[in-house]
Short mmCIF file of C-alpha atoms in Angstrom, two decimals:
data_model
loop_
_atom_site.label_atom_id
_atom_site.label_comp_id
_atom_site.label_asym_id
_atom_site.label_seq_id
_atom_site.Cartn_x
_atom_site.Cartn_y
_atom_site.Cartn_z
CA UNK C 2 71.58 253.90 189.01
CA UNK C 3 72.90 252.37 192.00
CA UNK C 4 74.57 249.03 192.66
CA UNK C 5 74.66 247.56 195.86
CA UNK C 6 76.90 244.44 196.91
CA UNK C 7 75.87 242.27 200.28
CA UNK C 8 79.02 240.42 200.50
CA UNK C 9 82.56 241.78 199.39
CA UNK C 10 84.51 238.56 199.52
CA UNK C 11 87.03 237.36 196.46
CA UNK C 12 83.88 237.41 194.09
CA UNK C 13 81.66 240.42 195.29
CA UNK C 14 85.05 242.64 195.38
CA UNK C 15 85.61 241.89 192.28
CA UNK C 16 82.67 242.54 190.66
CA UNK C 17 82.38 245.75 192.45
CA UNK C 18 85.70 246.77 191.31
CA UNK C 19 84.42 246.17 187.51
CA UNK C 20 81.46 248.05 188.30
CA UNK C 21 83.26 250.88 189.41
CA UNK C 22 85.19 251.07 185.78
CA UNK C 23 81.57 252.35 184.62
CA UNK C 24 80.00 253.95 187.60
CA UNK C 25 81.19 256.66 189.96
CA UNK C 26 82.17 255.40 193.26
CA UNK C 27 79.10 257.01 194.80
CA UNK C 28 76.61 254.94 193.02
CA UNK C 29 78.42 251.68 194.77
CA UNK C 30 77.12 250.31 198.11
CA UNK C 31 79.15 247.95 199.79
CA UNK C 32 78.27 245.96 202.77
CA UNK C 33 79.83 242.74 204.25
CA UNK C 34 79.36 240.86 207.79
CA UNK C 35 82.77 241.78 208.75
CA UNK C 36 82.22 245.87 208.54
CA UNK C 37 85.68 246.57 208.18
CA UNK C 38 86.20 244.73 204.78
CA UNK C 39 83.60 246.62 202.99
CA UNK C 40 84.80 249.81 204.51
CA UNK C 41 88.24 249.29 202.92
CA UNK C 42 87.03 248.42 199.68
CA UNK C 43 84.35 251.35 199.67
CA UNK C 44 87.53 253.64 200.63
CA UNK C 45 88.98 252.28 197.57
CA UNK C 46 86.37 253.01 195.50
CA UNK C 47 85.22 256.44 196.29
CA UNK C 48 81.78 255.03 197.81
CA UNK C 49 80.01 255.46 201.07
CA UNK C 50 80.33 252.92 203.78
CA UNK C 51 76.73 250.88 203.79
CA UNK C 52 74.95 248.04 205.53
CA UNK C 53 72.70 245.11 204.31
CA UNK C 54 69.55 247.39 205.12
CA UNK C 55 70.66 250.37 203.19
CA UNK C 56 71.49 248.32 199.78
CA UNK C 57 68.19 246.58 200.35
CA UNK C 58 66.57 249.88 200.57
CA UNK C 59 68.28 251.89 197.97
CA UNK C 60 70.08 250.02 195.44
CA UNK C 61 68.79 249.52 191.94
CA UNK C 62 70.52 246.53 191.57
CA UNK C 63 71.52 244.23 194.44
CA UNK C 64 73.82 241.81 194.51
CA UNK C 65 73.46 238.87 196.91
CA UNK C 66 77.28 237.51 197.37
CA UNK C 67 76.69 235.12 200.13
CA UNK C 68 77.17 231.51 200.38
CA UNK C 69 74.17 229.27 199.19
CA UNK C 70 73.62 228.09 202.84
CA UNK C 71 73.52 231.60 203.73
CA UNK C 72 71.13 232.93 201.30
CA UNK C 73 67.88 232.10 203.31
CA UNK C 74 68.87 233.81 206.42
CA UNK C 75 69.89 236.77 204.44
CA UNK C 76 66.84 237.30 202.13
CA UNK C 77 64.63 236.76 205.51
CA UNK C 78 66.52 239.60 207.16
CA UNK C 79 65.80 241.85 204.19
CA UNK C 80 62.41 240.71 203.05
CA UNK C 81 60.53 243.39 204.95
CA UNK C 82 62.39 246.17 203.34
CA UNK C 83 62.35 244.90 200.10
CA UNK C 84 58.45 244.36 200.40
CA UNK C 85 58.29 247.97 201.73
CA UNK C 86 60.06 249.24 198.45
CA UNK C 87 58.12 251.44 195.98
CA UNK C 88 60.66 252.16 193.45
CA UNK C 89 61.54 249.07 190.98
CA UNK C 90 65.11 247.12 191.67
CA UNK C 91 66.64 244.08 190.34
CA UNK C 92 68.23 241.09 192.86
CA UNK C 93 71.09 239.73 191.35
CA UNK C 94 72.31 236.37 192.52
CA UNK C 95 75.60 234.49 191.97
CA UNK C 96 74.69 231.78 194.58
CA UNK C 97 75.51 228.22 193.20
CA UNK C 98 72.72 225.91 192.92
CA UNK C 99 70.32 228.29 193.91
CA UNK C 100 67.56 229.06 191.20
CA UNK C 101 65.69 232.39 190.17
CA UNK C 102 62.87 230.58 191.70
CA UNK C 103 64.44 229.84 195.02
CA UNK C 104 65.80 233.31 195.50
CA UNK C 105 62.09 234.54 195.03
CA UNK C 106 60.77 232.16 197.45
CA UNK C 107 63.38 232.96 199.80
CA UNK C 108 62.71 236.80 199.14
CA UNK C 109 59.02 236.28 199.62
CA UNK C 110 57.50 237.79 196.23
CA UNK C 111 58.22 237.34 192.52
CA UNK C 112 60.68 240.07 192.32
CA UNK C 113 63.03 240.34 189.12
CA UNK C 114 65.96 238.61 189.39
CA UNK C 115 69.37 238.00 187.45
CA UNK C 116 71.21 234.78 187.94
CA UNK C 117 74.78 235.51 186.95
CA UNK C 118 77.81 233.13 187.36
CA UNK C 119 81.00 234.82 187.54
CA UNK C 120 84.68 233.38 187.80
CA UNK C 121 87.71 234.59 189.48
CA UNK C 122 89.40 236.36 186.40
CA UNK C 123 86.64 238.95 186.89
CA UNK C 124 89.29 240.58 189.06
CA UNK C 125 91.47 241.41 186.38
CA UNK C 126 88.69 242.08 183.63
CA UNK C 127 88.77 238.96 182.03
CA UNK C 128 86.23 236.84 183.69
CA UNK C 129 83.46 234.64 182.11
CA UNK C 130 80.09 235.37 183.12
CA UNK C 131 77.20 233.56 182.46
CA UNK C 132 73.71 235.17 182.80
CA UNK C 133 70.29 234.43 182.74
CA UNK C 134 67.69 237.33 183.33
CA UNK C 135 64.55 236.07 185.44
CA UNK C 136 60.63 236.47 184.45
CA UNK C 137 59.81 240.30 184.81
CA UNK C 138 63.78 241.65 183.89
CA UNK C 139 63.25 243.97 181.43
CA UNK C 140 65.31 244.37 178.32
CA UNK C 141 66.28 247.81 179.64
CA UNK C 142 67.12 246.33 182.59
CA UNK C 143 69.45 243.52 181.36
CA UNK C 144 71.23 245.77 179.14
CA UNK C 145 71.99 248.83 181.82
CA UNK C 146 73.26 245.55 184.09
CA UNK C 147 75.85 244.63 181.10
CA UNK C 148 76.73 247.81 180.23
CA UNK C 149 77.70 248.78 183.52
CA UNK C 150 79.58 245.41 184.35
CA UNK C 151 81.40 245.27 181.23
CA UNK C 152 84.44 245.71 183.13
CA UNK C 153 84.66 242.38 184.40
CA UNK C 154 84.81 240.58 180.88
CA UNK C 155 83.00 238.26 178.71
CA UNK C 156 79.23 237.71 179.15
CA UNK C 157 77.17 234.74 177.63
CA UNK C 158 73.37 234.30 177.91
CA UNK C 159 72.62 231.11 179.11
CA UNK C 160 69.13 229.26 179.60
CA UNK C 161 69.19 228.45 183.35
CA UNK C 162 68.69 224.65 183.01
CA UNK C 163 72.27 224.76 181.70
CA UNK C 164 73.17 227.32 184.12
CA UNK C 165 75.01 224.35 186.62
CA UNK C 166 76.67 222.58 183.86
CA UNK C 167 78.39 226.00 182.33
CA UNK C 168 79.43 227.00 186.00
CA UNK C 169 80.99 223.56 186.18
CA UNK C 170 83.02 224.83 183.31
CA UNK C 171 83.62 228.41 183.45
CA UNK C 172 83.07 229.12 187.49
CA UNK C 173 85.17 225.79 188.43
CA UNK C 174 87.68 225.55 185.55
CA UNK C 175 89.94 228.42 186.88
CA UNK C 176 91.11 225.82 189.63
CA UNK C 177 91.34 223.05 186.77
CA UNK C 178 93.28 225.15 185.10
CA UNK C 179 95.54 226.53 187.87
CA UNK C 180 96.20 222.90 188.65
CA UNK C 181 97.48 222.61 184.98
CA UNK C 182 99.90 225.35 185.06
CA UNK C 183 101.07 223.99 188.31
CA UNK C 184 101.76 220.80 187.28
CA UNK C 185 103.51 222.10 183.99
CA UNK C 186 105.77 224.09 186.16
CA UNK C 187 106.43 221.13 187.94
CA UNK C 188 107.33 219.36 184.96
CA UNK C 189 109.79 222.23 183.94
CA UNK C 190 111.12 222.37 187.37
CA UNK C 191 112.05 218.49 187.25
CA UNK C 192 113.55 218.96 183.92
CA UNK C 193 115.91 221.97 185.47
CA UNK C 194 114.24 225.15 184.84
CA UNK C 195 113.84 227.56 187.57
CA UNK C 196 110.50 227.43 189.51
CA UNK C 197 109.68 231.31 188.46
CA UNK C 198 110.11 230.86 185.03
CA UNK C 199 108.65 227.40 184.90
CA UNK C 200 105.64 229.16 186.11
CA UNK C 201 105.85 232.33 183.85
CA UNK C 202 106.02 229.80 181.03
CA UNK C 203 103.09 227.73 181.83
CA UNK C 204 100.82 230.48 182.67
CA UNK C 205 101.71 232.73 179.45
CA UNK C 206 101.26 229.48 177.41
CA UNK C 207 97.79 228.89 178.53
CA UNK C 208 96.79 232.64 178.01
CA UNK C 209 98.19 232.66 174.54
CA UNK C 210 96.77 228.96 173.76
CA UNK C 211 93.23 230.46 175.34
CA UNK C 212 93.29 233.55 173.24
CA UNK C 213 94.02 231.51 170.17
CA UNK C 214 91.38 229.62 170.21
CA UNK C 215 88.73 232.37 170.70
CA UNK C 216 90.14 234.67 168.03
CA UNK C 217 90.92 232.25 165.44
CA UNK C 218 87.80 230.56 165.72
CA UNK C 219 89.51 227.41 165.09
CA UNK C 220 89.18 223.95 167.14
CA UNK C 221 91.39 223.11 169.78
CA UNK C 222 92.15 219.71 168.12
CA UNK C 223 93.11 221.46 165.02
CA UNK C 224 95.46 223.77 166.81
CA UNK C 225 96.48 220.90 168.47
CA UNK C 226 97.69 218.96 165.38
CA UNK C 227 99.35 222.36 163.91
CA UNK C 228 101.70 221.57 167.08
CA UNK C 229 102.49 217.96 166.86
CA UNK C 230 105.07 217.54 163.93
CA UNK C 231 105.44 213.81 162.61
CA UNK C 232 107.92 211.99 164.99
CA UNK C 233 108.25 215.29 166.93
CA UNK C 234 108.38 215.70 170.70
CA UNK C 235 104.84 217.49 171.14
CA UNK C 236 103.03 214.35 170.01
CA UNK C 237 104.89 211.65 172.31
CA UNK C 238 103.79 214.56 175.27
CA UNK C 239 100.17 213.98 173.97
CA UNK C 240 100.54 210.35 173.98
CA UNK C 241 101.64 210.17 177.66
CA UNK C 242 98.59 212.03 178.73
CA UNK C 243 96.53 210.11 176.55
CA UNK C 244 97.58 207.16 178.35
CA UNK C 245 97.21 208.64 181.87
CA UNK C 246 93.66 209.15 180.95
CA UNK C 247 94.26 213.18 180.73
CA UNK C 248 91.08 214.15 178.82
CA UNK C 249 88.93 211.48 180.77
CA UNK C 250 89.88 212.89 184.15
CA UNK C 251 88.94 216.66 182.70
CA UNK C 252 85.73 215.72 181.67
CA UNK C 253 85.16 213.46 185.28
CA UNK C 254 86.12 216.78 186.95
CA UNK C 255 83.53 218.97 185.16
CA UNK C 256 80.95 216.32 185.62
CA UNK C 257 81.65 215.76 189.32
CA UNK C 258 81.34 220.01 189.94
CA UNK C 259 78.08 219.60 187.86
CA UNK C 260 76.79 216.90 190.26
CA UNK C 261 77.81 218.66 193.53
CA UNK C 262 76.04 221.61 191.99
CA UNK C 263 72.69 219.95 191.89
CA UNK C 264 73.47 218.87 195.77
CA UNK C 265 73.55 222.66 196.74
CA UNK C 266 69.87 223.05 196.18
#
């Protein structure tokens, strides 16, 4: 089983490194517009240097890691190669806003497509990857894909109609979380903490809080209440956030990202 990655930017590279945890380097093909970038990654992963044409001709799973506005041009280039293939393959798209039907139309045929929406924590094996197998993708192909990519993090099956909404939370969310951690650290610095310590405290707090939600199964509101002692300091901080419209601002950020996804089509 060979996985080919066209586009080795931040996300493509992260997914290729995740695949390397389960596949031998010789089964990972890498191509990028800047050849030196994919060649360096190929050397790191122990795989051969490649090209778009080689990936399209030989990979069993072809990852399309280019920006949505570049997808049509790429697939127009690959269409003749895909049409001439005799063996089965699966296209894997991670382009925001482009549906499975869009990819099939651009590729020129109803090829099997898995649509995914990964996020940046995939680079350390802690990603939240949403996926939708399109028509024609077999259960065996889906399971082989999930097993090979399990090193990227947690996978969740999602109906395609909800992919843009899921992307606004899981895909865009790391930027919102980073902003929150930075703001927490800024607050700590304002109170006298050294910058490095303030960042460490804020990041580890967020990591631990997220794991507690996932592993305890408790609602975040319940966990929040457990920290807020009557007349204590935490409830005063919560009050300040509520007065500033914190929850409404976060909801607006998700909705804005979701609306922007729709405009990419």
